[in-house]
Amino acid sequence: MPTPAPQFPNRDSVTTIRADGSRPFIYPADVRGRFASARRISAYALIAFYLSLPWIKINGYPAVFLDIAQRRFHLVGLTFAFQDLWLLFFVISGVGFSLFFVTALFGRVWCGWACPQTVFLDHVYRPIERLVEGDAVRRRALAAAPMSLEKILRKALKHTLFVLVSAVFTHLFLAYFVSVPEVWEMVRHNPTEHWSVFVFMAVYTSLTYFIFSWFREQVCIVICPYGRIQSALTDDHTLAIGYDAVRGEPRGKSGTAGAGDCIACNRCVHVCPTAIDIRQGQQMECVGCTACIDACDDVMTRLGRPTGLVRYDSMRAFGGQKTKWIRPRTILYFFLLLVGASVASWAISTLRPANIGVTRMVGAPYILDDVNVRNQYLVRLVNKRNSPADFVLRVDDAPAGIRMIGFDRPVTVPALGEVVQPLILQQARAAYTGPFHFEVRIEDLARSFHLERKVDFLGPEARLLRATEAPKK
Amino acid sequence: MKQTIPESSDETLRPHSYDGITEYDKRLPNWWLNTLYITIVFWVGYWSYYQWLGIGQTEAEVVSIAMAKIEADRLSATTLDDAALWKMSQNADYVARGKVVFEANCVACHLPSLRGKTESPVAIGPDLTDTKWINGGKPTQVHELVMKGVLTKGMPTWGPVLGAKKITDVVAYIMSKHREGEAIVVEVSAPPAPTP
C-alpha cells in the first residue's frame, strides 16, 4: 500500500482534520538549529523545575503542596487555609493579565516555549518516538507497513515507554497534592487500600498517555482556550513567527530569473508539528514552536543567502513597516498587570498565620441579671502554622467598667488545629449606657502579628432599662 | 501583504454572515463526535444505575443515611442512665478528659473551683459542688441541662458546640465532686430578670 500523500496545507481547512472527519497523523521532520537547541535546554530546565517542586522543602513543607485532605495549601513557604481562597481571585487575575501583556508583545511564546503540553510532547515523547521508530520518513513508512514482527515490537516498545513516562509524570503530579512520601507509601501498598486514588491515577495516566501519544496537536488546535483567546489579544504589531513574502516571493528554484529567496523546498511545511504552511501568513494552528525558522535558516545558509526568511517579527515588519511596541493595547495590559500584581501582593500581605472568629452564643442575644448586662460569645481560634502557638486575647475600645471573663490566660492552639472557647463581657447596670461596638484583638505570645474583629455588645436601650428599674427603687 | 491562499474548490458556505465574516460547513472531527457518542453511552449507564434500576444511592439517600447514623450515635449517647454516669464519674479517664473540657469552656462562669457564686459574688454561674441544685441534681438531669442550656439565664446550649462525647466527660467531671446517694436539695431560683 503506498503511503497516502499528505494533504497540502491550505487556509480553508484544518490540515489535521480530513473532509470525512478522520485525522491524518502528522510525522514532522527533524530539525536542528539555534532555536531547537535553546528550546531543548529551556524545556529540560522547566521539566526539572516542575518535577523538583514537591521535593524541595521550604519552612518544613514542600515548595508546592496542595494538601486537599487537610485543607492546607503550601506554596513556596507560605501556608494558605481554605479561608484564604479569596486570594486566588487576585492571584489568578494577576497571572492572567501578565499573560495578556506578554501575549500582546510576544505572541505565542508561552505555547512554543513553556506550555507543559509542548514541553512534554516535543522534548520527552517525540524524542522517545524518534529513538524507537526512526525519523519522519521511517515513522510514516512503519505506520503504513503491513503488520510484521518488527512493527509490533517497535510499536509495543514505544507505547510501553510512553505509558511508563506518563505514569512517572502523573505520580509526581499527584505528589503536588499528597506529598512525595505519601505517594511512595501508596505505591508500595495494595491498590485496594486506597482504591479511589488508584483509579484516579489509572485514569489520569491513561489520559496523559492518550494525549501525548495520539491526540497531540489537537489539544492546541481544538481544545486549548488560551490558544483561541490569543487571537483577541494580538494585533499586527505583536511578535509572531512569519514568512517574509516581500523577500521570498515569487518562489522559484535557485538561479531562476526574477525569483525571490524562497526556493519552494517546503522544508518549513515538513517540520511543522501542526501541519501548516507558515508562508500562508498567521494561522491559529501555529503554536510558535520555531521549527520552521530553524528549517528555513538551514536552507538559506546552505544557499549562501541571509537567514531570517522565516523569523520572529511582527506582521507590520513583514509588510515593511515599523513595529510599535508601545501602543494602547500594551499600555492597557501593563496597567491591568500592575493592578492585578499590586492587589495580589496586598492581599497576600494581609495573610496571618492564624484566624479568629467571634460568634454570639446560642440563646438570648444578651442577658440581664440583677446587677449586670451580659453578652456571651464563642471565640474560635485557628492556628495555620505547623507548630503549636499561644495566643493572648484582649478587648479594645470597650467603655470603662467592662469586665471580661474567659481568656485571662494565654490559650495554646495545637499545630494546624483550632480551639473554641467562651468569652463573656459584662457591665454593671448602673454604668450601662446602651449597646456599643468593641474590638477583639489576638496576638501571639511572640507578638509577631495581631488580628482584630469588630464585635457588637448588645443590650436594651439604656432609657428603657432605667424605666424598668425605677419602680424597684 | 500578498497572501498565497489556494482557491477553495466546491466548499459550501453557511448561509449567515456576521460583519462580513462567513464560515464553511465542515464536518466535525471524528474524535469529537466519538466523545459525544461516549457521553450518550455513559448517560444510559448512569441513568440506569441511579434512576431506572435504583442500584446507586442518590445524594439525598447518602445524606439521609449519614444523618440516620449521626442520630443513632446521638441516641446511644443519650440513653445514658444515672448509674452509668455515676460509674463514669469514678473513672479517672473520664474525669481527666472532663476536667480539660471544663477548664476550656465552663470556668468563665463556674470558676476553676466549680464553686461559682459561693466562691465569688461576682461569678456568673452557680456552685456545682454543693448539694443545692436549681434544675435537678441527678446525673441525667445535669447532662440534659448541659446539653440544652438555660437560655434565659445565659447557660448556653452546649450540645451542638461540644458534642455528646465531651458533654458526657464534663458531666462525669462534675459528678466526681459528688457522692451517689447524697441528699439533694432542688432549690427553685427566683424568676429570672425580664429580658425585654
XYZ file of C-alpha atoms in Angstrom:
669
model
C 0.000 0.000 0.000
C 1.547 3.326 -1.000
C 1.835 5.977 1.677
C -1.034 8.426 1.084
C 0.358 11.802 0.165
C -0.355 14.244 2.981
C -2.849 16.891 2.091
C -1.023 20.106 1.326
C -1.879 22.772 3.922
C -4.386 25.412 2.924
C -6.166 28.198 4.764
C -9.654 26.883 4.166
C -9.444 23.803 6.350
C -7.512 22.341 9.241
C -4.884 20.023 7.802
C -5.235 17.556 10.663
C -8.944 17.017 10.052
C -9.831 15.400 6.741
C -13.061 16.120 4.888
C -14.514 12.843 6.218
C -13.659 13.840 9.792
C -10.796 11.392 10.194
C -7.432 12.600 11.410
C -4.228 12.286 9.418
C -1.371 11.632 11.838
C 1.479 14.081 11.426
C 5.098 12.998 11.101
C 7.078 16.203 11.462
C 10.649 16.005 10.178
C 13.631 16.501 12.492
C 15.008 19.977 12.765
C 18.270 21.334 14.138
C 19.268 24.897 14.789
C 19.748 27.570 17.392
C 16.066 27.731 18.381
C 15.786 23.940 18.600
C 18.800 23.823 20.924
C 17.651 26.734 23.057
C 14.168 25.227 23.352
C 15.594 21.851 24.329
C 17.665 23.421 27.120
C 14.833 25.580 28.447
C 12.434 22.631 28.282
C 14.701 20.394 30.350
C 15.168 23.215 32.848
C 11.385 23.604 33.075
C 10.789 19.860 33.473
C 13.428 19.726 36.212
C 11.700 22.695 37.847
C 8.181 21.212 37.672
C 9.311 17.828 38.931
C 11.527 19.121 41.757
C 8.901 21.372 43.355
C 7.371 18.614 45.528
C 10.858 17.587 46.727
C 12.240 20.968 47.759
C 11.304 21.849 51.321
C 10.699 25.421 52.448
C 9.608 26.120 56.035
C 9.122 22.394 56.614
C 6.772 21.853 53.673
C 7.346 21.057 50.000
C 7.592 24.131 47.772
C 4.221 23.174 46.307
C 1.913 21.016 48.393
C -1.800 21.480 47.796
C -2.977 19.399 50.719
C -6.643 18.935 49.904
C -7.189 16.319 52.623
C -6.027 18.711 55.364
C -7.300 21.779 53.502
C -3.931 23.492 53.739
C -2.119 24.845 50.706
C 1.632 25.272 50.982
C 3.244 27.444 48.321
C 6.924 28.426 48.478
C 6.926 28.668 52.254
C 3.508 30.307 52.630
C 0.655 28.295 54.052
C -2.903 29.075 52.990
C -6.060 27.720 54.542
C -9.392 27.291 52.796
C -10.496 30.591 54.332
C -7.793 32.281 52.247
C -9.212 31.013 48.981
C -10.409 34.512 48.069
C -6.759 35.388 47.430
C -6.869 33.084 44.458
C -9.076 35.557 42.619
C -6.371 38.216 42.744
C -3.511 35.823 42.085
C -5.274 34.390 39.037
C -6.233 37.801 37.678
C -2.627 38.958 38.237
C -1.267 35.951 36.385
C -3.956 36.336 33.712
C -3.105 39.962 32.986
C 0.622 39.159 32.920
C -0.170 36.611 30.247
C -2.243 39.239 28.367
C 0.725 41.620 28.453
C 3.272 39.045 27.321
C 0.924 37.831 24.578
C 0.298 41.333 23.233
C 4.068 41.889 22.970
C 5.466 38.497 22.035
C 2.532 36.443 20.773
C 2.577 32.742 21.476
C 5.903 32.475 23.314
C 4.137 30.622 26.126
C 2.805 27.989 23.714
C 6.110 27.410 21.987
C 8.451 27.572 24.928
C 6.761 26.962 28.272
C 3.399 25.206 27.973
C 3.598 21.724 29.548
C 1.771 20.296 26.523
C 4.543 21.472 24.176
C 7.377 20.882 26.636
C 6.479 17.259 27.355
C 5.453 16.455 23.776
C 8.429 17.969 21.961
C 11.117 17.158 24.500
C 10.071 13.869 26.061
C 7.559 11.935 23.939
C 8.764 12.861 20.441
C 12.428 12.084 21.250
C 11.342 8.644 22.541
C 9.370 8.106 19.344
C 12.337 9.238 17.255
C 14.610 6.835 19.142
C 12.360 3.798 18.726
C 10.813 4.342 15.293
C 13.359 6.483 13.479
C 12.938 9.741 11.563
C 9.783 11.080 9.937
C 10.177 9.064 6.731
C 10.674 5.795 8.636
C 7.813 6.556 11.006
C 5.427 7.203 8.151
C 6.613 4.073 6.373
C 6.261 1.999 9.552
C 2.722 3.237 10.088
C 1.797 2.338 6.513
C 3.608 -1.019 6.536
C 1.659 -4.276 6.924
C 1.715 -5.894 10.354
C 5.039 -7.587 10.979
C 7.078 -8.725 13.968
C 9.276 -5.644 13.701
C 6.317 -3.326 13.573
C 4.705 -4.990 16.600
C 7.953 -4.879 18.586
C 8.695 -1.265 17.768
C 5.146 -0.104 18.456
C 4.968 -2.134 21.676
C 8.279 -0.726 22.893
C 7.272 2.826 22.090
C 3.892 2.589 23.773
C 5.352 0.821 26.819
C 7.835 3.659 27.234
C 5.026 6.197 26.744
C 2.922 4.551 29.459
C 5.891 4.364 31.835
C 6.796 8.011 31.310
C 3.141 9.012 31.708
C 2.937 7.050 34.958
C 6.046 8.775 36.328
C 4.703 12.204 35.414
C 1.264 11.563 36.881
C 2.719 10.191 40.114
C 4.859 13.282 40.544
C 1.824 15.358 39.708
C -0.070 13.534 42.454
C 2.791 14.434 44.804
C 1.742 18.079 44.374
C -1.453 17.123 46.226
C -0.423 14.450 48.711
C 3.382 14.984 49.014
C 6.150 12.654 47.864
C 6.378 10.364 50.940
C 2.631 9.779 50.795
C 2.793 8.867 47.088
C 5.637 6.461 47.832
C 3.627 4.985 50.689
C 0.618 4.415 48.424
C 2.750 2.975 45.621
C 4.105 0.312 47.976
C 0.698 -0.755 49.229
C -2.113 -2.747 47.772
C -4.334 -0.652 45.456
C -7.435 -1.825 47.361
C -6.278 0.174 50.385
C -6.709 3.452 48.524
C -8.998 2.466 45.726
C -10.217 5.894 44.654
C -6.692 7.299 44.339
C -5.636 4.221 42.395
C -8.497 4.608 39.924
C -7.769 8.323 39.652
C -4.127 7.597 38.863
C -5.015 4.918 36.322
C -7.430 7.254 34.542
C -5.003 10.155 34.717
C -2.089 8.092 33.407
C -4.259 6.817 30.542
C -5.322 10.352 29.668
C -1.733 11.600 29.702
C -0.673 8.662 27.558
C -3.543 9.221 25.131
C -2.894 12.943 24.809
C 0.832 12.640 24.205
C 0.827 9.506 22.083
C -2.083 10.267 19.768
C -4.075 13.410 20.488
C -1.113 15.816 20.444
C -1.645 18.974 18.370
C -5.441 18.604 18.549
C -5.227 19.946 22.108
C -3.697 23.198 20.874
C -5.870 23.476 17.770
C -9.290 22.499 19.089
C -9.319 22.394 22.893
C -6.992 24.992 24.413
C -8.942 28.156 25.330
C -5.763 30.210 25.729
C -4.787 29.386 22.166
C -8.105 30.763 20.981
C -8.306 33.854 23.175
C -4.913 34.954 21.890
C -6.458 35.991 18.584
C -8.180 38.743 20.546
C -5.018 39.767 22.418
C -2.658 40.175 19.496
C -2.501 42.634 16.612
C -0.239 43.467 13.673
C 2.485 44.783 15.975
C 2.704 41.572 18.010
C 5.753 39.409 17.590
C 4.915 36.248 15.669
C 6.618 33.687 13.505
C 6.073 34.605 9.904
C 7.360 34.493 6.349
C 8.936 37.474 4.655
C 6.855 37.438 1.455
C 8.487 40.638 0.176
C 11.840 38.877 0.138
C 10.641 35.385 -0.675
C 8.104 35.837 -3.468
C 7.851 34.811 -6.234
C 9.136 31.396 -5.306
C 11.488 29.658 -7.643
C 14.413 27.284 -7.777
C 17.800 28.774 -7.116
C 19.009 30.525 -10.246
C 15.574 31.147 -11.781
C 15.423 34.667 -13.180
C 13.245 37.034 -11.145
C 12.666 34.523 -8.381
C 12.640 35.550 -4.735
C 14.589 33.908 -1.947
C 12.073 31.110 -1.264
C 13.033 28.064 -3.301
C 9.744 26.275 -2.547
C 11.567 23.383 -0.899
C 8.687 23.014 1.583
C 11.076 22.215 4.467
C 9.047 24.583 6.651
C 5.914 22.521 5.959
C 7.602 19.182 6.605
C 8.916 20.175 10.048
C 5.654 21.742 11.238
C 4.094 19.815 14.155
C 0.640 21.244 13.419
C 0.897 20.725 9.646
C 0.527 24.266 8.388
C 2.388 26.263 5.799
C 3.836 29.309 7.560
C 4.098 31.070 4.189
C 0.309 31.448 4.175
C 0.547 34.018 6.943
C -0.600 33.906 10.543
C -2.757 30.897 11.323
C -4.486 29.878 14.516
C -2.846 26.422 14.423
C 0.655 27.918 14.816
C 1.961 27.346 18.362
C 5.154 29.293 17.733
C 7.447 26.279 18.059
C 10.155 27.875 15.849
C 10.793 24.641 13.896
C 10.182 26.398 10.544
C 12.650 29.172 11.452
C 15.425 26.667 12.056
C 14.449 24.694 8.952
C 14.486 27.740 6.650
C 17.648 29.206 8.190
C 19.403 25.919 7.488
C 18.358 26.005 3.814
C 19.269 29.680 3.408
C 22.684 29.087 4.982
C 23.379 26.264 2.539
C 22.396 28.516 -0.354
C 24.610 31.299 0.950
C 21.611 33.591 1.423
C 20.914 35.609 4.541
C 18.870 33.796 7.176
C 15.562 35.100 8.527
C 13.262 34.482 5.546
C 11.070 32.865 8.194
C 11.617 34.622 11.506
C 10.180 36.166 14.677
C 8.784 39.534 13.654
C 5.543 41.478 13.617
C 3.127 41.376 10.697
C 3.827 45.100 10.279
C 7.540 44.475 9.925
C 6.931 41.694 7.398
C 4.963 44.295 5.413
C 7.942 46.649 5.501
C 6.649 48.973 8.240
C 7.891 49.697 11.768
C 6.782 47.676 14.782
C 5.278 49.782 17.539
C 5.963 48.239 20.958
C 4.221 50.907 22.997
C 0.631 51.081 21.878
C -2.745 51.458 23.639
C -3.132 47.698 23.948
C 0.222 47.097 25.639
C -0.236 50.138 27.887
C -3.680 48.898 28.968
C -2.490 45.342 29.603
C 0.510 46.614 31.535
C -1.754 48.785 33.659
C -4.054 45.826 34.330
C -0.993 43.718 35.157
C 0.146 46.340 37.666
C -3.294 46.483 39.260
C -3.511 42.694 39.420
C 0.004 42.284 40.795
C -0.312 45.003 43.417
C -3.709 43.831 44.639
C -2.402 40.253 44.802
C 0.670 41.390 46.775
C -1.508 43.416 49.106
C -3.919 40.514 49.575
C -1.106 38.072 50.361
C 0.449 40.567 52.789
C -2.805 40.592 54.792
C -2.416 36.878 55.389
C -1.910 35.919 59.039
C -0.759 32.577 60.408
C -3.970 32.361 62.398
C -7.626 33.171 62.132
C -10.177 34.306 64.644
C -13.941 34.157 64.583
C -16.250 35.638 67.205
C -19.859 34.441 67.279
C -22.619 35.011 69.747
C -23.529 32.008 71.880
C -26.821 30.299 71.168
C -29.626 31.727 73.286
C -30.728 35.212 74.214
C -28.694 37.965 72.490
C -27.959 39.458 75.910
C -28.713 38.548 79.482
C -29.868 40.856 82.245
C -29.428 39.789 85.836
C -29.943 41.822 88.964
C -26.733 43.790 88.643
C -25.274 43.229 85.187
C -25.859 43.337 81.450
C -24.068 40.381 79.929
C -23.077 39.265 76.409
C -21.686 35.800 75.729
C -19.540 34.912 72.732
C -17.715 31.903 71.388
C -14.245 32.693 70.093
C -12.794 30.313 67.526
C -9.010 30.442 67.174
C -7.460 28.715 64.167
C -3.732 28.081 64.049
C -2.498 27.686 60.480
C 1.109 27.006 61.464
C 2.554 23.542 61.786
C 3.656 24.205 65.357
C 1.543 24.968 68.450
C 1.010 28.654 69.153
C -0.006 30.629 72.261
C -2.498 33.414 71.760
C -3.388 36.309 74.020
C -6.831 37.828 73.647
C -7.630 41.393 74.525
C -10.724 43.581 74.293
C -10.230 47.099 72.959
C -12.440 50.159 72.608
C -14.914 48.985 75.232
C -16.299 51.526 77.705
C -14.683 51.692 81.139
C -16.036 49.270 83.701
C -16.432 46.366 81.278
C -15.465 43.087 82.817
C -14.051 40.424 80.531
C -14.388 36.796 81.616
C -12.527 33.967 79.947
C -9.159 34.313 78.237
C -7.434 35.537 81.389
C -4.555 33.259 80.411
C -2.862 32.685 77.014
C -4.553 29.940 75.015
C -2.445 27.267 73.362
C -3.750 26.153 69.976
C -2.251 22.928 68.618
C -0.453 22.830 65.273
C -2.944 23.239 62.396
C -5.707 22.973 64.971
C -8.419 25.129 66.384
C -9.806 25.961 69.803
C -13.271 27.258 70.623
C -13.649 28.994 73.943
C -16.263 31.241 75.550
C -15.704 34.954 76.026
C -18.091 36.808 78.318
C -18.413 40.550 78.684
C -20.476 42.173 81.363
C -21.183 45.664 82.511
C -22.853 46.848 85.693
C -26.418 48.022 85.101
C -25.582 51.344 86.725
C -22.731 52.001 84.273
C -24.660 50.771 81.248
C -25.378 53.424 78.636
C -26.582 51.303 75.746
C -25.209 48.933 73.086
C -21.696 49.610 71.798
C -19.047 48.249 69.455
C -15.755 46.905 70.622
C -12.780 45.136 69.164
C -11.464 41.691 69.988
C -7.754 41.512 69.328
C -5.467 38.483 69.427
C -1.712 38.426 69.428
C 0.654 35.524 69.555
C 2.985 35.469 72.551
C 5.938 36.367 70.346
C 3.939 39.417 69.182
C 4.772 38.660 65.575
C 1.297 39.509 64.361
C -2.152 40.523 65.541
C -5.690 40.151 64.301
C -8.803 42.150 65.144
C -12.508 41.602 64.852
C -15.247 44.183 65.343
C -17.946 42.875 67.680
C -21.239 44.328 68.934
C -22.204 44.382 72.573
C -25.989 44.191 72.633
C -28.412 45.242 75.332
C -31.618 47.120 75.905
C -31.938 50.806 75.289
C -30.498 52.430 78.426
C -33.616 54.583 78.838
C -35.904 51.524 78.869
C -33.631 49.724 81.316
C -33.824 52.658 83.704
C -37.608 52.696 83.305
C -37.890 49.032 84.346
C -35.642 49.717 87.307
C -37.450 52.794 88.536
C -40.396 51.108 90.275
C -37.999 48.852 92.206
C -36.355 51.756 93.922
C 0.871 41.762 2.305
C 0.285 39.397 -0.556
C -1.098 36.056 0.571
C -0.861 32.852 -1.411
C -4.167 31.329 -0.500
C -5.295 28.411 -2.610
C -8.696 28.994 -4.145
C -11.284 26.882 -2.424
C -12.936 24.425 -4.721
C -16.508 23.356 -4.167
C -16.814 24.405 -0.496
C -20.266 25.315 0.649
C -20.689 28.374 2.857
C -23.070 28.571 5.807
C -25.931 30.927 4.908
C -25.083 33.540 7.554
C -22.630 36.424 7.558
C -21.600 38.464 10.585
C -19.641 41.675 9.965
C -18.761 40.218 6.615
C -17.364 37.054 8.155
C -18.687 33.845 6.672
C -17.851 30.259 7.501
C -17.569 26.930 5.755
C -19.720 23.995 6.698
C -17.032 21.478 7.679
C -17.502 18.092 9.239
C -16.600 17.801 12.894
C -13.529 15.721 13.707
C -14.422 12.085 14.299
C -12.796 12.069 17.725
C -15.079 14.927 18.681
C -18.180 13.066 17.536
C -16.936 9.962 19.342
C -16.767 11.852 22.652
C -20.422 12.770 22.082
C -21.330 9.100 21.448
C -19.344 8.046 24.530
C -21.234 10.513 26.699
C -24.528 9.152 25.353
C -23.469 5.593 26.240
C -22.319 6.836 29.625
C -25.632 8.573 30.141
C -27.539 5.328 29.518
C -25.423 3.524 32.122
C -25.612 6.387 34.584
C -29.345 6.807 34.215
C -29.947 3.071 34.564
C -27.714 2.854 37.624
C -29.253 5.763 39.517
C -32.739 6.306 38.119
C -34.049 3.175 36.447
C -32.584 0.251 38.390
C -32.001 2.323 41.504
C -28.772 0.498 42.395
C -26.801 3.618 43.140
C -27.654 5.815 46.088
C -28.770 9.290 45.188
C -27.170 12.146 47.061
C -30.322 12.629 49.127
C -30.146 8.974 50.208
C -26.463 9.270 51.093
C -27.277 12.293 53.240
C -30.235 10.641 54.960
C -28.175 7.520 55.737
C -25.412 9.682 57.198
C -27.969 11.658 59.193
C -29.508 8.433 60.497
C -26.085 7.301 61.655
C -25.500 10.598 63.466
C -28.947 10.295 65.043
C -28.178 6.721 66.139
C -24.912 7.841 67.706
C -26.727 10.622 69.490
C -29.395 8.253 70.779
C -26.830 5.793 72.054
C -25.182 8.711 73.815
C -28.444 9.928 75.363
C -29.541 6.521 76.663
C -27.084 7.107 79.480
C -28.653 6.441 82.847
C -27.734 7.707 86.276
C -25.851 4.533 87.164
C -23.658 4.748 84.074
C -22.872 8.399 84.686
C -22.047 7.741 88.331
C -19.715 4.979 87.174
C -18.039 7.333 84.718
C -17.572 9.889 87.481
C -15.469 7.293 89.302
C -13.362 6.642 86.205
C -10.091 8.584 86.125
C -10.034 8.782 82.309
C -13.483 10.328 82.043
C -12.779 12.744 84.857
C -9.443 13.837 83.401
C -10.957 14.461 79.969
C -13.918 16.215 81.550
C -11.601 18.483 83.503
C -9.970 19.636 80.244
C -13.375 20.389 78.723
C -14.492 22.159 81.889
C -11.422 24.337 82.018
C -11.770 25.345 78.392
C -15.485 26.108 78.436
C -17.053 26.333 81.889
C -14.580 28.115 84.158
C -15.568 31.509 82.800
C -18.807 31.355 84.782
C -18.408 28.480 87.236
C -14.763 29.228 88.146
C -11.931 26.666 88.181
C -13.025 25.522 91.651
C -16.561 24.835 90.317
C -17.849 26.841 93.249
C -19.131 29.805 91.234
C -21.245 32.244 93.223
C -20.337 30.608 96.528
C -16.699 31.484 95.983
C -17.143 34.908 94.471
C -20.299 37.033 94.444
C -19.385 38.415 91.004
C -19.205 34.972 89.419
C -21.955 34.289 86.892
C -22.632 30.592 87.374
C -23.998 28.786 90.437
C -21.966 26.487 92.661
C -21.661 22.992 91.191
C -20.081 21.363 94.241
C -22.808 21.906 96.821
C -25.904 19.744 97.163
C -28.278 22.520 96.140
C -29.387 22.220 92.531
C -31.601 24.578 90.570
C -32.670 22.217 87.805
C -32.299 18.815 89.392
C -29.196 17.078 90.652
C -29.415 13.601 89.142
C -26.568 12.960 86.687
C -29.025 12.570 83.818
C -30.652 15.890 84.741
C -27.269 17.608 84.825
C -26.447 16.011 81.494
C -29.654 17.260 79.917
C -29.122 20.726 81.321
C -25.627 20.962 79.839
C -26.997 19.706 76.520
C -29.893 22.158 76.346
C -28.770 25.083 78.483
C -30.898 27.603 80.331
C -31.205 30.286 77.768
C -32.791 32.990 79.926
C -30.019 32.733 82.491
C -27.177 32.572 79.983
C -26.274 28.888 80.221
C -25.700 28.097 76.549
C -26.897 25.001 74.673
C -23.621 23.161 74.729
C -24.938 20.148 72.789
C -24.142 21.386 69.273
C -20.943 23.129 70.417
C -19.230 20.360 72.350
C -20.901 17.198 71.075
C -22.196 14.220 73.056
C -18.801 12.799 73.913
C -17.374 15.903 75.560
C -20.610 16.561 77.418
C -20.555 13.075 78.941
C -16.958 13.711 80.001
C -17.713 17.056 81.574
C -20.752 15.686 83.438
C -18.534 12.870 84.743
C -16.110 15.522 85.987
C -18.861 17.497 87.734
C -20.355 14.398 89.305
C -16.895 13.359 90.524
C -17.316 16.184 93.037
C -20.418 14.458 94.406
C -21.313 11.159 96.002
C -24.008 8.855 94.786
C -26.938 8.960 97.160
C -26.139 12.300 98.768
C -29.073 14.439 99.812
C -30.195 16.707 97.016
C -31.960 19.986 97.575
C -33.699 21.282 94.482
C -33.922 24.980 95.013
C -36.172 26.804 92.616
C -34.474 30.103 91.983
C -36.183 33.454 91.850
C -37.786 34.031 88.455
C -35.190 35.351 86.046
C -34.996 39.050 85.454
C -37.120 40.029 82.471
C -35.184 40.264 79.249
C -37.019 42.729 77.049
